[in-house]
Amino acid sequence: MDDRLLDEDRVMQICFVTDDLEKSMAWFADLTGKQPMHVGKSADHDAARAVYHDRPANVSCRLALFRFANIDVEFLEPGPERSAWRDVLEQKGPGCHHIAFRTRNMQRRASYLIGKGHGELQRAEFDGGHGRYAYFDTEPQLGVQIELLEWNDNMEPQG
């Protein structure tokens, strides 16, 4: 791959924000015949070290992941506080929030997106401390945000 966005030639995930995680999970499970492979939450405030619009933030969500052979489908219910998730839910209602790409170098890929005019909206550590995520403003061009996902066990040296 080159120095643009992609470390892998695939979209890893598509995510939908919802105002009722249980209802969305039940509907999707009935529709597809699949059960979520993971139901979880965002990291607690101190562990997350979240940043929302360039300021330290307390953000929370509950989520469910459905695994398919070619992609993960995520449903995410934001907490009540301001967040990239809450913003989309309040502005557009339930629906597509982001597409996600896995990266081995968050710093380099984030710099690339920011250099293209796609500001970072939110970033934080995963629950469990094994990696991190960041959302970038690509809504004017895509209608959804781009998320980068980085796992500690697959990182390149940063800096």
PDB file of C-alpha atoms in Angstrom:
ATOM      1  CA  MET A   1       0.000   0.000   0.000  1.00  0.00           C
ATOM      2  CA  ASP A   2       1.030   3.636  -0.250  1.00  0.00           C
ATOM      3  CA  ASP A   3       1.035   6.591   2.125  1.00  0.00           C
ATOM      4  CA  ARG A   4      -2.606   7.542   1.653  1.00  0.00           C
ATOM      5  CA  LEU A   5      -5.413   6.015   3.716  1.00  0.00           C
ATOM      6  CA  LEU A   6      -5.194   2.268   3.335  1.00  0.00           C
ATOM      7  CA  ASP A   7      -2.982  -0.249   5.126  1.00  0.00           C
ATOM      8  CA  GLU A   8      -5.309  -3.079   4.026  1.00  0.00           C
ATOM      9  CA  ASP A   9      -7.393  -3.456   0.887  1.00  0.00           C
ATOM     10  CA  ARG A  10     -10.735  -3.768   2.654  1.00  0.00           C
ATOM     11  CA  VAL A  11     -13.416  -1.922   4.537  1.00  0.00           C
ATOM     12  CA  MET A  12     -13.430  -3.469   7.993  1.00  0.00           C
ATOM     13  CA  GLN A  13     -16.740  -2.240   9.368  1.00  0.00           C
ATOM     14  CA  ILE A  14     -19.906  -0.300   8.758  1.00  0.00           C
ATOM     15  CA  CYS A  15     -21.659   1.197  11.775  1.00  0.00           C
ATOM     16  CA  PHE A  16     -25.197   2.350  12.418  1.00  0.00           C
ATOM     17  CA  VAL A  17     -26.163   4.608  15.327  1.00  0.00           C
ATOM     18  CA  THR A  18     -29.393   3.739  17.079  1.00  0.00           C
ATOM     19  CA  ASP A  19     -31.478   5.049  19.939  1.00  0.00           C
ATOM     20  CA  ASP A  20     -32.348   1.492  21.061  1.00  0.00           C
ATOM     21  CA  LEU A  21     -29.542  -1.062  20.889  1.00  0.00           C
ATOM     22  CA  GLU A  22     -31.650  -4.032  21.983  1.00  0.00           C
ATOM     23  CA  LYS A  23     -34.334  -3.312  19.398  1.00  0.00           C
ATOM     24  CA  SER A  24     -31.735  -2.898  16.621  1.00  0.00           C
ATOM     25  CA  MET A  25     -29.908  -6.101  17.630  1.00  0.00           C
ATOM     26  CA  ALA A  26     -33.125  -8.112  17.704  1.00  0.00           C
ATOM     27  CA  TRP A  27     -34.264  -6.753  14.334  1.00  0.00           C
ATOM     28  CA  PHE A  28     -30.899  -7.419  12.655  1.00  0.00           C
ATOM     29  CA  ALA A  29     -30.571 -10.894  14.206  1.00  0.00           C
ATOM     30  CA  ASP A  30     -34.042 -11.772  12.921  1.00  0.00           C
ATOM     31  CA  LEU A  31     -33.241 -10.321   9.498  1.00  0.00           C
ATOM     32  CA  THR A  32     -29.923 -12.148   9.070  1.00  0.00           C
ATOM     33  CA  GLY A  33     -30.217 -15.211  11.306  1.00  0.00           C
ATOM     34  CA  LYS A  34     -26.984 -14.164  13.027  1.00  0.00           C
ATOM     35  CA  GLN A  35     -26.296 -13.285  16.641  1.00  0.00           C
ATOM     36  CA  PRO A  36     -23.865 -10.546  17.646  1.00  0.00           C
ATOM     37  CA  MET A  37     -20.326 -11.846  18.162  1.00  0.00           C
ATOM     38  CA  HIS A  38     -19.695  -9.087  20.726  1.00  0.00           C
ATOM     39  CA  VAL A  39     -21.874  -6.824  22.854  1.00  0.00           C
ATOM     40  CA  GLY A  40     -19.961  -4.202  24.802  1.00  0.00           C
ATOM     41  CA  LYS A  41     -19.421  -0.600  25.726  1.00  0.00           C
ATOM     42  CA  SER A  42     -16.950   2.204  25.358  1.00  0.00           C
ATOM     43  CA  ALA A  43     -14.049   2.414  27.776  1.00  0.00           C
ATOM     44  CA  ASP A  44     -14.619   4.163  31.083  1.00  0.00           C
ATOM     45  CA  HIS A  45     -13.677   7.844  31.147  1.00  0.00           C
ATOM     46  CA  ASP A  46     -10.181   7.522  32.649  1.00  0.00           C
ATOM     47  CA  ALA A  47      -9.163   4.594  30.444  1.00  0.00           C
ATOM     48  CA  ALA A  48     -10.658   6.048  27.248  1.00  0.00           C
ATOM     49  CA  ARG A  49      -8.761   9.341  27.370  1.00  0.00           C
ATOM     50  CA  ALA A  50     -11.351  10.571  24.854  1.00  0.00           C
ATOM     51  CA  VAL A  51     -11.005  13.753  22.848  1.00  0.00           C
ATOM     52  CA  TYR A  52     -14.058  15.311  21.157  1.00  0.00           C
ATOM     53  CA  HIS A  53     -13.518  18.359  18.928  1.00  0.00           C
ATOM     54  CA  ASP A  54      -9.955  18.782  20.249  1.00  0.00           C
ATOM     55  CA  ARG A  55     -10.985  18.826  23.925  1.00  0.00           C
ATOM     56  CA  PRO A  56     -10.871  16.131  26.608  1.00  0.00           C
ATOM     57  CA  ALA A  57     -14.298  14.556  26.820  1.00  0.00           C
ATOM     58  CA  ASN A  58     -16.400  12.009  28.613  1.00  0.00           C
ATOM     59  CA  VAL A  59     -18.092   9.955  25.884  1.00  0.00           C
ATOM     60  CA  SER A  60     -19.962   6.705  26.248  1.00  0.00           C
ATOM     61  CA  CYS A  61     -21.810   4.164  24.167  1.00  0.00           C
ATOM     62  CA  ARG A  62     -23.085   0.606  24.082  1.00  0.00           C
ATOM     63  CA  LEU A  63     -22.442  -1.449  20.980  1.00  0.00           C
ATOM     64  CA  ALA A  64     -23.007  -4.757  19.264  1.00  0.00           C
ATOM     65  CA  LEU A  65     -20.918  -6.308  16.483  1.00  0.00           C
ATOM     66  CA  PHE A  66     -22.191  -8.797  13.934  1.00  0.00           C
ATOM     67  CA  ARG A  67     -19.400 -10.592  12.053  1.00  0.00           C
ATOM     68  CA  PHE A  68     -19.730 -11.528   8.398  1.00  0.00           C
ATOM     69  CA  ALA A  69     -17.088 -13.119   6.169  1.00  0.00           C
ATOM     70  CA  ASN A  70     -16.296  -9.813   4.479  1.00  0.00           C
ATOM     71  CA  ILE A  71     -17.206  -7.108   7.039  1.00  0.00           C
ATOM     72  CA  ASP A  72     -18.378  -6.387  10.579  1.00  0.00           C
ATOM     73  CA  VAL A  73     -21.710  -4.615  11.058  1.00  0.00           C
ATOM     74  CA  GLU A  74     -21.864  -2.546  14.235  1.00  0.00           C
ATOM     75  CA  PHE A  75     -24.855  -1.034  16.008  1.00  0.00           C
ATOM     76  CA  LEU A  76     -23.988   1.708  18.483  1.00  0.00           C
ATOM     77  CA  GLU A  77     -26.213   3.498  20.998  1.00  0.00           C
ATOM     78  CA  PRO A  78     -24.548   6.712  22.206  1.00  0.00           C
ATOM     79  CA  GLY A  79     -24.678   7.909  25.792  1.00  0.00           C
ATOM     80  CA  PRO A  80     -26.364  11.234  26.611  1.00  0.00           C
ATOM     81  CA  GLU A  81     -23.227  13.388  26.433  1.00  0.00           C
ATOM     82  CA  ARG A  82     -21.951  15.204  23.319  1.00  0.00           C
ATOM     83  CA  SER A  83     -20.048  12.858  21.023  1.00  0.00           C
ATOM     84  CA  ALA A  84     -19.517  12.155  17.353  1.00  0.00           C
ATOM     85  CA  TRP A  85     -22.176   9.434  17.739  1.00  0.00           C
ATOM     86  CA  ARG A  86     -24.742  11.611  19.554  1.00  0.00           C
ATOM     87  CA  ASP A  87     -24.270  14.397  16.988  1.00  0.00           C
ATOM     88  CA  VAL A  88     -25.222  12.141  14.070  1.00  0.00           C
ATOM     89  CA  LEU A  89     -28.150  10.568  15.926  1.00  0.00           C
ATOM     90  CA  GLU A  90     -29.569  13.995  16.822  1.00  0.00           C
ATOM     91  CA  GLN A  91     -28.962  15.529  13.376  1.00  0.00           C
ATOM     92  CA  LYS A  92     -30.066  12.622  11.177  1.00  0.00           C
ATOM     93  CA  GLY A  93     -31.770  10.074  13.412  1.00  0.00           C
ATOM     94  CA  PRO A  94     -30.854   6.382  13.422  1.00  0.00           C
ATOM     95  CA  GLY A  95     -28.732   5.357  10.468  1.00  0.00           C
ATOM     96  CA  CYS A  96     -25.262   4.948   9.051  1.00  0.00           C
ATOM     97  CA  HIS A  97     -22.551   6.632  11.123  1.00  0.00           C
ATOM     98  CA  HIS A  98     -19.232   5.472   9.661  1.00  0.00           C
ATOM     99  CA  ILE A  99     -17.186   3.072   7.621  1.00  0.00           C
ATOM    100  CA  ALA A 100     -14.008   1.843   9.291  1.00  0.00           C
ATOM    101  CA  PHE A 101     -10.550   0.990   8.055  1.00  0.00           C
ATOM    102  CA  ARG A 102      -7.911  -0.831  10.075  1.00  0.00           C
ATOM    103  CA  THR A 103      -4.547   0.921  10.290  1.00  0.00           C
ATOM    104  CA  ARG A 104      -1.123   0.048  11.631  1.00  0.00           C
ATOM    105  CA  ASN A 105      -0.112   3.704  11.947  1.00  0.00           C
ATOM    106  CA  MET A 106      -2.834   5.962  13.361  1.00  0.00           C
ATOM    107  CA  GLN A 107      -0.592   9.031  13.433  1.00  0.00           C
ATOM    108  CA  ARG A 108       0.364   8.823   9.753  1.00  0.00           C
ATOM    109  CA  ARG A 109      -3.147   8.003   8.528  1.00  0.00           C
ATOM    110  CA  ALA A 110      -4.742  10.693  10.721  1.00  0.00           C
ATOM    111  CA  SER A 111      -2.255  13.260   9.395  1.00  0.00           C
ATOM    112  CA  TYR A 112      -3.161  12.242   5.852  1.00  0.00           C
ATOM    113  CA  LEU A 113      -6.910  12.692   6.453  1.00  0.00           C
ATOM    114  CA  ILE A 114      -6.437  15.998   8.295  1.00  0.00           C
ATOM    115  CA  GLY A 115      -4.197  17.201   5.460  1.00  0.00           C
ATOM    116  CA  LYS A 116      -7.051  16.448   3.048  1.00  0.00           C
ATOM    117  CA  GLY A 117      -9.342  18.724   5.095  1.00  0.00           C
ATOM    118  CA  HIS A 118     -11.105  15.976   7.081  1.00  0.00           C
ATOM    119  CA  GLY A 119     -10.859  17.147  10.671  1.00  0.00           C
ATOM    120  CA  GLU A 120     -10.659  14.707  13.541  1.00  0.00           C
ATOM    121  CA  LEU A 121     -13.998  14.669  15.365  1.00  0.00           C
ATOM    122  CA  GLN A 122     -13.326  12.217  18.190  1.00  0.00           C
ATOM    123  CA  ARG A 123     -10.706   9.730  19.354  1.00  0.00           C
ATOM    124  CA  ALA A 124     -10.294   7.410  22.316  1.00  0.00           C
ATOM    125  CA  GLU A 125      -8.866   4.122  23.539  1.00  0.00           C
ATOM    126  CA  PHE A 126     -10.865   0.890  23.247  1.00  0.00           C
ATOM    127  CA  ASP A 127     -12.485  -0.693  26.271  1.00  0.00           C
ATOM    128  CA  GLY A 128      -9.800  -3.064  27.547  1.00  0.00           C
ATOM    129  CA  GLY A 129      -6.940  -0.830  26.402  1.00  0.00           C
ATOM    130  CA  HIS A 130      -5.895  -2.953  23.401  1.00  0.00           C
ATOM    131  CA  GLY A 131      -6.161  -0.213  20.768  1.00  0.00           C
ATOM    132  CA  ARG A 132      -7.826   2.994  19.717  1.00  0.00           C
ATOM    133  CA  TYR A 133     -10.212   4.620  17.263  1.00  0.00           C
ATOM    134  CA  ALA A 134     -10.587   8.021  15.617  1.00  0.00           C
ATOM    135  CA  TYR A 135     -13.410   9.543  13.562  1.00  0.00           C
ATOM    136  CA  PHE A 136     -12.864  12.017  10.749  1.00  0.00           C
ATOM    137  CA  ASP A 137     -15.304  14.417   9.123  1.00  0.00           C
ATOM    138  CA  THR A 138     -16.015  13.011   5.667  1.00  0.00           C
ATOM    139  CA  GLU A 139     -19.763  13.587   5.834  1.00  0.00           C
ATOM    140  CA  PRO A 140     -19.837  16.328   3.163  1.00  0.00           C
ATOM    141  CA  GLN A 141     -18.179  13.953   0.681  1.00  0.00           C
ATOM    142  CA  LEU A 142     -19.446  10.509   1.803  1.00  0.00           C
ATOM    143  CA  GLY A 143     -22.510  11.207   3.904  1.00  0.00           C
ATOM    144  CA  VAL A 144     -20.796   9.295   6.748  1.00  0.00           C
ATOM    145  CA  GLN A 145     -17.644   9.606   8.822  1.00  0.00           C
ATOM    146  CA  ILE A 146     -14.476   7.582   8.320  1.00  0.00           C
ATOM    147  CA  GLU A 147     -13.176   5.703  11.336  1.00  0.00           C
ATOM    148  CA  LEU A 148      -9.627   4.472  11.735  1.00  0.00           C
ATOM    149  CA  LEU A 149      -9.034   1.488  14.036  1.00  0.00           C
ATOM    150  CA  GLU A 150      -5.608   0.589  15.413  1.00  0.00           C
ATOM    151  CA  TRP A 151      -4.730  -2.419  17.607  1.00  0.00           C
ATOM    152  CA  ASN A 152      -1.658  -2.440  19.850  1.00  0.00           C
ATOM    153  CA  ASP A 153      -0.541  -5.878  18.644  1.00  0.00           C
ATOM    154  CA  ASN A 154      -0.452  -4.710  15.008  1.00  0.00           C
ATOM    155  CA  MET A 155       1.079  -1.213  15.269  1.00  0.00           C
ATOM    156  CA  GLU A 156       3.993   0.186  13.326  1.00  0.00           C
ATOM    157  CA  PRO A 157       6.405   2.432  15.252  1.00  0.00           C
ATOM    158  CA  GLN A 158       4.777   5.874  15.543  1.00  0.00           C
ATOM    159  CA  GLY A 159       6.285   9.315  15.630  1.00  0.00           C
TER     160      GLY A 159
END
